[in-house]
């Protein structure tokens, strides 16, 4: 069973601060995805990373996939209240595209 | 990305009854997945429902409790049978290799 450990579990920061969320596993993933989920809604896909060492940027969000494809990080620069939500990482193995989800990081950005 | 809708968006049900949740996609997709998200928790995969084959269930989930239909490439249903309060969760469908999610069905069992 592949396990994804996310940290921190909860994060409350002030608007304008930077933050990093981590996703770690002992398993190798063929791809890793980050989602953001707001209350009452389904998760929204932010990014998919597939290559070890890959870095992707989405406006103020920077995603990195570890060289060994076992871990990933999400860095948010100058956080805004609109960034508030549950951030989930999910890894896929093999060809069946099944995802294993981390427990999530609940981010609150206070104005 | 696909546009995915689910019905109902929420429901309150009595224990012992069953509820069928629908997932509709605006384009044809081969891969469809059903997840459960219990209160304050992350997502747990219930089953993979690819068109043209029987659904494949994950450990801890059985067909008698969660029967799934996949009649075509744009639609699927998940039934939660003989419900108990422990089945109170958000049920989500997702589609495609990258897995885009529907808005979810919030189920409360009394």
PDB file of C-alpha atoms in Angstrom:
ATOM      1  CA  UNK A   1       0.000   0.000   0.000  1.00  0.00           C
ATOM      2  CA  UNK A   2       1.406   3.345  -1.014  1.00  0.00           C
ATOM      3  CA  UNK A   3       1.176   6.031   1.617  1.00  0.00           C
ATOM      4  CA  UNK A   4       1.492   9.749   1.101  1.00  0.00           C
ATOM      5  CA  UNK A   5       2.343  11.849   4.124  1.00  0.00           C
ATOM      6  CA  UNK A   6       1.420  15.504   3.912  1.00  0.00           C
ATOM      7  CA  UNK A   7       2.699  18.203   6.200  1.00  0.00           C
ATOM      8  CA  UNK A   8       1.706  20.364   7.829  1.00  0.00           C
ATOM      9  CA  UNK A   9      -1.845  19.170   8.430  1.00  0.00           C
ATOM     10  CA  UNK A  10      -3.041  22.679   9.325  1.00  0.00           C
ATOM     11  CA  UNK A  11      -1.552  26.045   8.429  1.00  0.00           C
ATOM     12  CA  UNK A  12      -2.863  29.492   9.329  1.00  0.00           C
ATOM     13  CA  UNK A  13      -0.953  32.466   7.989  1.00  0.00           C
ATOM     14  CA  UNK A  14      -1.367  36.155   7.262  1.00  0.00           C
ATOM     15  CA  UNK A  15      -1.927  37.572   3.819  1.00  0.00           C
ATOM     16  CA  UNK A  16       1.372  38.209   2.059  1.00  0.00           C
ATOM     17  CA  UNK A  17       3.327  35.445   3.742  1.00  0.00           C
ATOM     18  CA  UNK A  18       4.978  32.564   1.914  1.00  0.00           C
ATOM     19  CA  UNK A  19       4.391  28.905   2.691  1.00  0.00           C
ATOM     20  CA  UNK A  20       5.438  25.427   1.632  1.00  0.00           C
ATOM     21  CA  UNK A  21       3.438  22.211   1.838  1.00  0.00           C
ATOM     22  CA  UNK A  22       5.194  18.863   1.641  1.00  0.00           C
ATOM     23  CA  UNK A  23       4.123  15.487   0.333  1.00  0.00           C
ATOM     24  CA  UNK A  24       6.368  12.501   1.068  1.00  0.00           C
ATOM     25  CA  UNK A  25       6.298   8.786   0.417  1.00  0.00           C
ATOM     26  CA  UNK A  26       8.547   5.755   0.437  1.00  0.00           C
ATOM     27  CA  UNK A  27       6.987   4.705  -2.876  1.00  0.00           C
ATOM     28  CA  UNK A  28       7.875   5.825  -6.359  1.00  0.00           C
ATOM     29  CA  UNK A  29       5.054   7.420  -8.326  1.00  0.00           C
ATOM     30  CA  UNK A  30       4.680   7.639 -12.075  1.00  0.00           C
ATOM     31  CA  UNK A  31       2.956  10.971 -11.595  1.00  0.00           C
ATOM     32  CA  UNK A  32       1.861  13.190  -8.772  1.00  0.00           C
ATOM     33  CA  UNK A  33      -0.982  15.666  -8.698  1.00  0.00           C
ATOM     34  CA  UNK A  34      -1.962  18.567  -6.502  1.00  0.00           C
ATOM     35  CA  UNK A  35      -5.576  19.537  -5.921  1.00  0.00           C
ATOM     36  CA  UNK A  36      -7.300  22.321  -4.018  1.00  0.00           C
ATOM     37  CA  UNK A  37     -10.684  21.678  -2.490  1.00  0.00           C
ATOM     38  CA  UNK A  38     -13.030  24.297  -1.098  1.00  0.00           C
ATOM     39  CA  UNK A  39     -15.900  23.495   1.277  1.00  0.00           C
ATOM     40  CA  UNK A  40     -18.859  21.881  -0.465  1.00  0.00           C
ATOM     41  CA  UNK A  41     -16.996  21.325  -3.709  1.00  0.00           C
ATOM     42  CA  UNK A  42     -14.971  18.615  -5.379  1.00  0.00           C
ATOM     43  CA  UNK A  43     -11.171  18.815  -5.631  1.00  0.00           C
ATOM     44  CA  UNK A  44      -9.871  20.978  -8.462  1.00  0.00           C
ATOM     45  CA  UNK A  45      -6.734  19.825 -10.234  1.00  0.00           C
ATOM     46  CA  UNK A  46      -3.903  22.373  -9.990  1.00  0.00           C
ATOM     47  CA  UNK A  47      -1.004  20.526 -11.596  1.00  0.00           C
ATOM     48  CA  UNK A  48       0.357  17.154 -12.637  1.00  0.00           C
ATOM     49  CA  UNK A  49       4.101  16.437 -12.411  1.00  0.00           C
ATOM     50  CA  UNK A  50       5.588  13.372 -14.056  1.00  0.00           C
ATOM     51  CA  UNK A  51       9.361  13.841 -14.378  1.00  0.00           C
ATOM     52  CA  UNK A  52      11.796  13.570 -11.467  1.00  0.00           C
ATOM     53  CA  UNK A  53      13.117  17.025 -10.593  1.00  0.00           C
ATOM     54  CA  UNK A  54      10.360  18.748 -12.543  1.00  0.00           C
ATOM     55  CA  UNK A  55       9.306  22.242 -11.457  1.00  0.00           C
ATOM     56  CA  UNK A  56       6.036  23.797 -12.583  1.00  0.00           C
ATOM     57  CA  UNK A  57       4.748  27.268 -11.865  1.00  0.00           C
ATOM     58  CA  UNK A  58       1.146  28.404 -11.790  1.00  0.00           C
ATOM     59  CA  UNK A  59       1.112  32.142 -11.028  1.00  0.00           C
ATOM     60  CA  UNK A  60       2.176  32.363  -7.358  1.00  0.00           C
ATOM     61  CA  UNK A  61       2.256  28.570  -6.906  1.00  0.00           C
ATOM     62  CA  UNK A  62       5.415  26.551  -7.539  1.00  0.00           C
ATOM     63  CA  UNK A  63       5.292  22.767  -7.621  1.00  0.00           C
ATOM     64  CA  UNK A  64       8.323  20.503  -7.482  1.00  0.00           C
ATOM     65  CA  UNK A  65       8.600  16.754  -7.983  1.00  0.00           C
ATOM     66  CA  UNK A  66      11.521  15.082  -6.216  1.00  0.00           C
ATOM     67  CA  UNK A  67      14.358  13.601  -8.247  1.00  0.00           C
ATOM     68  CA  UNK A  68      13.414  10.099  -7.112  1.00  0.00           C
ATOM     69  CA  UNK A  69       9.686  10.749  -7.727  1.00  0.00           C
ATOM     70  CA  UNK A  70       8.863   9.936  -4.102  1.00  0.00           C
ATOM     71  CA  UNK A  71       8.103  13.410  -2.840  1.00  0.00           C
ATOM     72  CA  UNK A  72       6.749  16.768  -3.895  1.00  0.00           C
ATOM     73  CA  UNK A  73       6.325  20.259  -2.568  1.00  0.00           C
ATOM     74  CA  UNK A  74       3.962  23.134  -3.168  1.00  0.00           C
ATOM     75  CA  UNK A  75       5.218  26.644  -2.469  1.00  0.00           C
ATOM     76  CA  UNK A  76       2.886  29.637  -2.425  1.00  0.00           C
ATOM     77  CA  UNK A  77       4.353  33.112  -2.627  1.00  0.00           C
ATOM     78  CA  UNK A  78       2.553  36.102  -1.114  1.00  0.00           C
ATOM     79  CA  UNK A  79      -0.497  34.121  -0.050  1.00  0.00           C
ATOM     80  CA  UNK A  80      -3.929  35.678  -0.464  1.00  0.00           C
ATOM     81  CA  UNK A  81      -7.246  34.904   1.266  1.00  0.00           C
ATOM     82  CA  UNK A  82      -8.424  33.309  -1.976  1.00  0.00           C
ATOM     83  CA  UNK A  83      -5.755  30.638  -1.514  1.00  0.00           C
ATOM     84  CA  UNK A  84      -7.636  29.313   1.501  1.00  0.00           C
ATOM     85  CA  UNK A  85      -8.644  25.688   1.084  1.00  0.00           C
ATOM     86  CA  UNK A  86      -7.665  22.052   1.501  1.00  0.00           C
ATOM     87  CA  UNK A  87      -4.592  21.157  -0.549  1.00  0.00           C
ATOM     88  CA  UNK A  88      -4.310  17.496  -1.475  1.00  0.00           C
ATOM     89  CA  UNK A  89      -1.475  15.638  -3.114  1.00  0.00           C
ATOM     90  CA  UNK A  90      -2.189  12.376  -4.921  1.00  0.00           C
ATOM     91  CA  UNK A  91       0.175   9.893  -6.505  1.00  0.00           C
ATOM     92  CA  UNK A  92      -0.381   7.410  -9.304  1.00  0.00           C
ATOM     93  CA  UNK A  93       1.495   4.172  -9.864  1.00  0.00           C
ATOM     94  CA  UNK A  94       1.414   1.763 -12.752  1.00  0.00           C
ATOM     95  CA  UNK A  95      -0.871   1.940 -15.722  1.00  0.00           C
ATOM     96  CA  UNK A  96      -4.222   1.836 -13.941  1.00  0.00           C
ATOM     97  CA  UNK A  97      -4.129   5.541 -13.022  1.00  0.00           C
ATOM     98  CA  UNK A  98      -5.502   4.886  -9.545  1.00  0.00           C
ATOM     99  CA  UNK A  99      -4.647   7.714  -7.176  1.00  0.00           C
ATOM    100  CA  UNK A 100      -3.524   7.491  -3.570  1.00  0.00           C
ATOM    101  CA  UNK A 101      -4.328  10.690  -1.720  1.00  0.00           C
ATOM    102  CA  UNK A 102      -2.509  12.321   1.137  1.00  0.00           C
ATOM    103  CA  UNK A 103      -4.534  13.493   4.135  1.00  0.00           C
ATOM    104  CA  UNK A 104      -4.384  17.080   3.006  1.00  0.00           C
ATOM    105  CA  UNK A 105      -3.194  20.427   4.308  1.00  0.00           C
ATOM    106  CA  UNK A 106      -5.901  22.824   5.443  1.00  0.00           C
ATOM    107  CA  UNK A 107      -4.641  26.316   4.652  1.00  0.00           C
ATOM    108  CA  UNK A 108      -6.223  29.462   6.041  1.00  0.00           C
ATOM    109  CA  UNK A 109      -4.954  32.820   4.824  1.00  0.00           C
ATOM    110  CA  UNK A 110      -6.141  35.640   7.040  1.00  0.00           C
ATOM    111  CA  UNK A 111      -6.597  39.152   5.600  1.00  0.00           C
TER     112      UNK A 111
ATOM    113  CA  UNK B   1     -10.936  19.282 -18.815  1.00  0.00           C
ATOM    114  CA  UNK B   2     -14.332  17.577 -18.680  1.00  0.00           C
ATOM    115  CA  UNK B   3     -17.423  19.074 -17.075  1.00  0.00           C
ATOM    116  CA  UNK B   4     -18.813  16.659 -14.526  1.00  0.00           C
ATOM    117  CA  UNK B   5     -22.129  16.832 -12.716  1.00  0.00           C
ATOM    118  CA  UNK B   6     -23.492  14.709  -9.908  1.00  0.00           C
ATOM    119  CA  UNK B   7     -27.005  14.121  -8.673  1.00  0.00           C
ATOM    120  CA  UNK B   8     -28.194  14.568  -6.031  1.00  0.00           C
ATOM    121  CA  UNK B   9     -25.902  17.236  -4.616  1.00  0.00           C
ATOM    122  CA  UNK B  10     -26.958  16.235  -1.124  1.00  0.00           C
ATOM    123  CA  UNK B  11     -29.442  13.974   0.609  1.00  0.00           C
ATOM    124  CA  UNK B  12     -30.528  12.912   4.059  1.00  0.00           C
ATOM    125  CA  UNK B  13     -31.547   9.277   4.265  1.00  0.00           C
ATOM    126  CA  UNK B  14     -32.833   6.828   6.837  1.00  0.00           C
ATOM    127  CA  UNK B  15     -30.737   3.862   7.851  1.00  0.00           C
ATOM    128  CA  UNK B  16     -31.500   0.665   5.979  1.00  0.00           C
ATOM    129  CA  UNK B  17     -32.432   2.461   2.763  1.00  0.00           C
ATOM    130  CA  UNK B  18     -30.389   2.801  -0.435  1.00  0.00           C
ATOM    131  CA  UNK B  19     -29.371   5.819  -2.483  1.00  0.00           C
ATOM    132  CA  UNK B  20     -28.208   5.909  -6.093  1.00  0.00           C
ATOM    133  CA  UNK B  21     -25.809   8.681  -7.067  1.00  0.00           C
ATOM    134  CA  UNK B  22     -25.445   9.698 -10.694  1.00  0.00           C
ATOM    135  CA  UNK B  23     -22.339  11.023 -12.428  1.00  0.00           C
ATOM    136  CA  UNK B  24     -22.702  12.653 -15.847  1.00  0.00           C
ATOM    137  CA  UNK B  25     -19.794  13.814 -18.026  1.00  0.00           C
ATOM    138  CA  UNK B  26     -19.997  16.184 -20.989  1.00  0.00           C
ATOM    139  CA  UNK B  27     -17.603  14.083 -23.077  1.00  0.00           C
ATOM    140  CA  UNK B  28     -16.808  10.422 -23.565  1.00  0.00           C
ATOM    141  CA  UNK B  29     -14.323   9.058 -21.065  1.00  0.00           C
ATOM    142  CA  UNK B  30     -13.023   5.558 -20.584  1.00  0.00           C
ATOM    143  CA  UNK B  31     -11.840   5.830 -17.012  1.00  0.00           C
ATOM    144  CA  UNK B  32     -14.162   6.767 -14.197  1.00  0.00           C
ATOM    145  CA  UNK B  33     -13.540   6.456 -10.484  1.00  0.00           C
ATOM    146  CA  UNK B  34     -15.718   6.656  -7.370  1.00  0.00           C
ATOM    147  CA  UNK B  35     -14.330   8.038  -4.094  1.00  0.00           C
ATOM    148  CA  UNK B  36     -15.572   8.549  -0.576  1.00  0.00           C
ATOM    149  CA  UNK B  37     -14.522  11.473   1.604  1.00  0.00           C
ATOM    150  CA  UNK B  38     -15.582  11.084   5.203  1.00  0.00           C
ATOM    151  CA  UNK B  39     -15.981  14.227   7.343  1.00  0.00           C
ATOM    152  CA  UNK B  40     -12.663  15.982   7.776  1.00  0.00           C
ATOM    153  CA  UNK B  41     -10.810  13.269   5.907  1.00  0.00           C
ATOM    154  CA  UNK B  42      -9.055  12.807   2.601  1.00  0.00           C
ATOM    155  CA  UNK B  43     -10.352  10.819  -0.352  1.00  0.00           C
ATOM    156  CA  UNK B  44     -10.518   7.031  -0.425  1.00  0.00           C
ATOM    157  CA  UNK B  45     -10.995   5.180  -3.701  1.00  0.00           C
ATOM    158  CA  UNK B  46     -14.053   2.915  -3.708  1.00  0.00           C
ATOM    159  CA  UNK B  47     -13.814   1.462  -7.200  1.00  0.00           C
ATOM    160  CA  UNK B  48     -12.720   1.959 -10.781  1.00  0.00           C
ATOM    161  CA  UNK B  49     -15.586   1.898 -13.279  1.00  0.00           C
ATOM    162  CA  UNK B  50     -14.276   1.579 -16.792  1.00  0.00           C
ATOM    163  CA  UNK B  51     -16.822   1.174 -19.546  1.00  0.00           C
ATOM    164  CA  UNK B  52     -17.028  -2.302 -20.988  1.00  0.00           C
ATOM    165  CA  UNK B  53     -15.842  -4.129 -17.896  1.00  0.00           C
ATOM    166  CA  UNK B  54     -17.007  -4.904 -14.394  1.00  0.00           C
ATOM    167  CA  UNK B  55     -16.118  -2.357 -11.743  1.00  0.00           C
ATOM    168  CA  UNK B  56     -12.959  -3.095  -9.783  1.00  0.00           C
ATOM    169  CA  UNK B  57     -13.342  -2.553  -6.045  1.00  0.00           C
ATOM    170  CA  UNK B  58     -10.647  -1.540  -3.585  1.00  0.00           C
ATOM    171  CA  UNK B  59      -9.951  -3.392  -0.384  1.00  0.00           C
ATOM    172  CA  UNK B  60     -12.726  -2.796   2.118  1.00  0.00           C
ATOM    173  CA  UNK B  61     -15.402  -2.104  -0.478  1.00  0.00           C
ATOM    174  CA  UNK B  62     -17.713  -4.760  -1.947  1.00  0.00           C
ATOM    175  CA  UNK B  63     -20.159  -4.859  -4.804  1.00  0.00           C
ATOM    176  CA  UNK B  64     -23.121  -5.813  -2.629  1.00  0.00           C
ATOM    177  CA  UNK B  65     -22.711  -2.622  -0.610  1.00  0.00           C
ATOM    178  CA  UNK B  66     -21.664  -0.299  -3.450  1.00  0.00           C
ATOM    179  CA  UNK B  67     -23.036  -1.599  -6.761  1.00  0.00           C
ATOM    180  CA  UNK B  68     -21.859   0.428  -9.747  1.00  0.00           C
ATOM    181  CA  UNK B  69     -23.245   0.726 -13.246  1.00  0.00           C
ATOM    182  CA  UNK B  70     -21.407   2.124 -16.269  1.00  0.00           C
ATOM    183  CA  UNK B  71     -23.815   1.852 -19.197  1.00  0.00           C
ATOM    184  CA  UNK B  72     -21.906   4.183 -21.534  1.00  0.00           C
ATOM    185  CA  UNK B  73     -18.892   6.462 -21.808  1.00  0.00           C
ATOM    186  CA  UNK B  74     -20.595   9.523 -20.302  1.00  0.00           C
ATOM    187  CA  UNK B  75     -22.527   8.155 -17.335  1.00  0.00           C
ATOM    188  CA  UNK B  76     -22.174   6.049 -14.200  1.00  0.00           C
ATOM    189  CA  UNK B  77     -24.097   5.379 -11.020  1.00  0.00           C
ATOM    190  CA  UNK B  78     -22.987   4.366  -7.543  1.00  0.00           C
ATOM    191  CA  UNK B  79     -25.540   2.920  -5.142  1.00  0.00           C
ATOM    192  CA  UNK B  80     -24.975   3.004  -1.411  1.00  0.00           C
ATOM    193  CA  UNK B  81     -27.015   0.054  -0.133  1.00  0.00           C
ATOM    194  CA  UNK B  82     -28.533  -0.700   3.261  1.00  0.00           C
ATOM    195  CA  UNK B  83     -27.133   2.541   4.631  1.00  0.00           C
ATOM    196  CA  UNK B  84     -25.953   3.140   8.174  1.00  0.00           C
ATOM    197  CA  UNK B  85     -24.754   6.378   9.818  1.00  0.00           C
ATOM    198  CA  UNK B  86     -21.169   5.289   9.087  1.00  0.00           C
ATOM    199  CA  UNK B  87     -21.923   5.785   5.378  1.00  0.00           C
ATOM    200  CA  UNK B  88     -22.367   9.516   5.920  1.00  0.00           C
ATOM    201  CA  UNK B  89     -19.771  10.987   3.593  1.00  0.00           C
ATOM    202  CA  UNK B  90     -19.185  12.976   0.471  1.00  0.00           C
ATOM    203  CA  UNK B  91     -19.197  10.688  -2.557  1.00  0.00           C
ATOM    204  CA  UNK B  92     -17.223  11.911  -5.588  1.00  0.00           C
ATOM    205  CA  UNK B  93     -16.770  10.683  -9.115  1.00  0.00           C
ATOM    206  CA  UNK B  94     -13.711  11.521 -11.184  1.00  0.00           C
ATOM    207  CA  UNK B  95     -12.838  10.916 -14.811  1.00  0.00           C
ATOM    208  CA  UNK B  96      -9.814  10.540 -17.021  1.00  0.00           C
ATOM    209  CA  UNK B  97      -6.163   9.775 -16.474  1.00  0.00           C
ATOM    210  CA  UNK B  98      -5.595  13.048 -14.650  1.00  0.00           C
ATOM    211  CA  UNK B  99      -8.860  12.622 -12.738  1.00  0.00           C
ATOM    212  CA  UNK B 100     -11.069  15.645 -12.850  1.00  0.00           C
ATOM    213  CA  UNK B 101     -13.663  15.555 -10.112  1.00  0.00           C
ATOM    214  CA  UNK B 102     -17.341  16.200  -9.927  1.00  0.00           C
ATOM    215  CA  UNK B 103     -18.786  18.481  -7.229  1.00  0.00           C
ATOM    216  CA  UNK B 104     -19.670  15.551  -4.963  1.00  0.00           C
ATOM    217  CA  UNK B 105     -22.793  14.229  -3.263  1.00  0.00           C
ATOM    218  CA  UNK B 106     -23.070  14.948   0.443  1.00  0.00           C
ATOM    219  CA  UNK B 107     -24.886  12.056   2.114  1.00  0.00           C
ATOM    220  CA  UNK B 108     -26.159  12.081   5.671  1.00  0.00           C
ATOM    221  CA  UNK B 109     -27.624   8.895   7.111  1.00  0.00           C
ATOM    222  CA  UNK B 110     -29.782   9.185  10.217  1.00  0.00           C
TER     223      UNK B 110
END
